[in-house]
Amino acid sequence: MDIHRCRFVQYPPQAINSVAFTHSSLPSTSAGKKYLQKHVQVRLAIGRTNGDIEIWNPANGVWHQELVIPGGEDRSVDGLVWVTDPDEEMTDGKIIYGKSRLFSIGYSNEITEWDLEKARAKVHASGQHGDLWCLGVQPLPNKATVNTSRKLVAGTADGNLVLYSIEDGDLKFEKSLIRTPSKKVKFVSITFQNRNVVVVGCSNSTICAYDIRNGELVRQMSLGADLSGGPKSIIVWAVKCLPNGDIVSGDSTGQVRIYDGKTYTQAQRIQSHSQDVLSLAVASDGSKIFSGGMDRKTSVFIQVPGQNRRWSKKYHRRYHTHDVKAMASFEGKGMSVLVSGGPDGNPVVMPLRMAGNENHRTLPNLPQASAVESAPKARFMLSWWGNEVRLWHLPSPAQQILRDASATQNFTSQSLRKNRKLLAKILVRGESHISSATISEDGKLLAAATSTDIKVFQLNYATGQPLEIKKIDLDTSGQGASKVQIAPNKQWISWVEDGSKVMIAKVQPTEDGSYTISSPSKLARLRRQISKNLLLGGLGNYNRNITQLTFSPNSKMLAAADLAGYMDTWVLRVPGDAPLTNGTTTAHHSDDEASSDDSSSDESSSESSADPNAERWTRSPNARLLPKLSSVPVVLSFSPRDDYSLLVVTIQKQVLVFSALQGVLSEWSRRNTYPKLPERFRITRDVMKGVVWQGERIWLWGVSSLFMLDLSRDLEFAEGATVVKGKKDRSKKRKRVDGSGAGGKMEGREVIGPQVVKKMVQGEDGETRWEEMELDGEDDWASTAGGSEFEDDEEEGGELMKLRQGEEEHEEEVGANGTVAVVEKDKKARWWFTYQFRPILGVVGLGEEESEIAVVERPVEADGGKERYFGEGEWER
């Protein structure tokens, strides 16, 4: 396989302004709370300067970016707040877990609530006040009920404290609680001390506590003057409250201050940073305080043993390359982590309870869904960012460039630059940024979708001539799409509307060489048996969001997969053609029996076409036989050699191949179960993002890894393995990610925890000698125990295990590490894995022979970045 390494594609990282978890903590797992741990949907929301909102699933340390709600022009997300309602018990004893709602502010006077099921804004609300600078939610009382009311409290740039009502699923301005006499005072940060008292950090060297019931000032705490030579006023950038009511603040002097929660007097002041403290976070039990600053430091504070309410700085690290602007923590479900972000754009996950014993982990700033596509036959490469689409042409194969250079003895970097040409920059007008784009295999059709519209273009290109671009009308009734795909034969275009609706439209050529697109039809999805208590609580129907959509090579089958692990397939019925059964016995049910998730009738449904002689899409006869996956699918692709061989890869590194027509696992998947996959692939923390086919080989790629696997051959065993004849693979549990949800455990001298050191002491005889001394520290470094969110499919009775039944006895080798592989005489390598390319924005195929790929990288140094702070004695490496 020839590889083009491309670094000319632009995709600038966007600064992180806010991070927020749906829950700050969950109870430790016990026999009575295991169900809660398994079904509570914990998510992380990240807001960026371009208005993007990302939803991440911690997934026990996997960290999967499930959804990106694109921003728009002049938009920014500068504050995020989750509001989770109290739990409710149904009459049958089942628990409806509190519904989670997401709100944001963005340096305007509006608060926005987001509809995650449809991936767009749900409602906006504003009042007669200035720009909102901070946002907080009123906490629940100890004995909260479903009818317990809560308010959103926001601080403004003109010194107002305003209340917004969120009762009955609504959002509306209620009243201005506080109006400061001077409009020069800005409310910069906010937190709640208890249900009735809100604490606000101001720009005039004060911290104020207000009673939201009557607007009275409970107490004002003064920070005094700034350091010598600094500005007159101190800005309180961050405030947090400990469980005992004590108040923690971080300000522009670089100090972290702790105030007594009863007397509102300063108890301690710690100079922890050389520049402004921008963010704070606290452990749920109040045992640790974290601060992040403009000096790029993340500092950890612990209570001094034996001294009540006294704190000391334990250590600091520079995980970020720029300011540490936002922080949020979560404890529960086997995890204990702190997530931070800033202008460098990379979320950083740090261990909270295991701080000092585990490594941190830097998450990518690149999206999970690839922002690069290709037209292999035309050797076009498509990329998009913001409202702009760029089309590149790579005319010559890599081998030809090398041969020409070898013949002329003149190979320079200019040879590579001449092999790329920017054909066009297409600006997609509208309020929203591009959510998805695609191009046909021959480069004739291009489609780009936003949250409000879908644009389709016809492309005509001849070598040496300028590219001709013509717009094609598509009626979407003002609806955009989160995903769009063009069939390989260019006769169909499909997209995902409102997060979970699959639409399809016919593309027809005209006599003058242009194209027209017919009215779209909705494809009905199978109704799934989901518990009512799960649909009514948590994130509702959010898990039915479709993240994967793909056509078969012959354009006669369409497949989709959602976050819940369900797969739907549809087939094209052409008058006169034999039904697509592949010689198998189909499941006996009519289209009406396999009803759609949408209970309302849809006259435009493709399955109810009035013309019996017209082409129409209908559910695959064996669609019901495809099992529910145990974890989220991140790759869905048909084999180019077999029209109905469907590859699925999940976030838990399952590699499955289905016969989509039959609804069964392929023979290769039955023989090559998860434990037989290469250990190097299974243990990587990289989440796969896409696949490129090379005959029977697949090239899977993530943001930092590239993995080749030959599906035509069974996997080999590890060296030194012992042979066990006649034994079947009965692995029942998926391997969990080690640690508490961040990086792996530290080893040796890296550990910052209780350890033995030596000190020099003087004995009674007057001689000096070395003596071992145990350092003081925390005794309990264990993370909260918790079951995996993925009780995997290899259990007896699981859906995938049922498909594996009938597997023949075979000779296996069991290695020392417990892995199982089929014994083969041929020891030839069947896979390949590398971390050589990083960070990867996308990998696409080029040429018609499936022998060339382009790896698009976005190295950090290529993006430049904003100026950063360097302290005395520091410099850029």
PDB file of C-alpha atoms in Angstrom, residues 373-381 393-394 439-443 692 844-850 852:
ATOM      1  CA  GLU A 373     -13.410  12.393   2.024  1.00  0.00           C
ATOM      2  CA  SER A 374     -12.100  11.322  -1.371  1.00  0.00           C
ATOM      3  CA  ALA A 375     -13.215  10.574  -4.918  1.00  0.00           C
ATOM      4  CA  PRO A 376     -10.808   7.689  -5.698  1.00  0.00           C
ATOM      5  CA  LYS A 377     -11.554   7.471  -9.416  1.00  0.00           C
ATOM      6  CA  ALA A 378     -10.902  11.185  -9.941  1.00  0.00           C
ATOM      7  CA  ARG A 379      -8.097  11.358  -7.331  1.00  0.00           C
ATOM      8  CA  PHE A 380      -9.904  14.206  -5.560  1.00  0.00           C
ATOM      9  CA  MET A 381      -9.645  14.867  -1.841  1.00  0.00           C
ATOM     10  CA  HIS A 393      -6.455  17.121  -6.771  1.00  0.00           C
ATOM     11  CA  LEU A 394      -3.545  14.696  -6.374  1.00  0.00           C
ATOM     12  CA  ILE A 439     -18.273  13.454  -2.766  1.00  0.00           C
ATOM     13  CA  SER A 440     -19.121  10.753  -5.314  1.00  0.00           C
ATOM     14  CA  GLU A 441     -16.479   8.206  -6.296  1.00  0.00           C
ATOM     15  CA  ASP A 442     -15.992   9.777  -9.735  1.00  0.00           C
ATOM     16  CA  GLY A 443     -15.907  13.341  -8.364  1.00  0.00           C
ATOM     17  CA  VAL A 692     -10.015   1.992   3.951  1.00  0.00           C
ATOM     18  CA  VAL A 844      -8.850   8.153   2.363  1.00  0.00           C
ATOM     19  CA  GLY A 845      -8.279   5.936  -0.658  1.00  0.00           C
ATOM     20  CA  LEU A 846      -6.879   7.187  -3.969  1.00  0.00           C
ATOM     21  CA  GLY A 847      -6.944   5.545  -7.388  1.00  0.00           C
ATOM     22  CA  GLU A 848      -9.081   2.713  -8.702  1.00  0.00           C
ATOM     23  CA  GLU A 849      -6.691  -0.131  -7.827  1.00  0.00           C
ATOM     24  CA  GLU A 850      -7.082   0.122  -4.020  1.00  0.00           C
ATOM     25  CA  GLU A 852      -2.888   3.935  -2.449  1.00  0.00           C
TER      26      GLU A 852
END
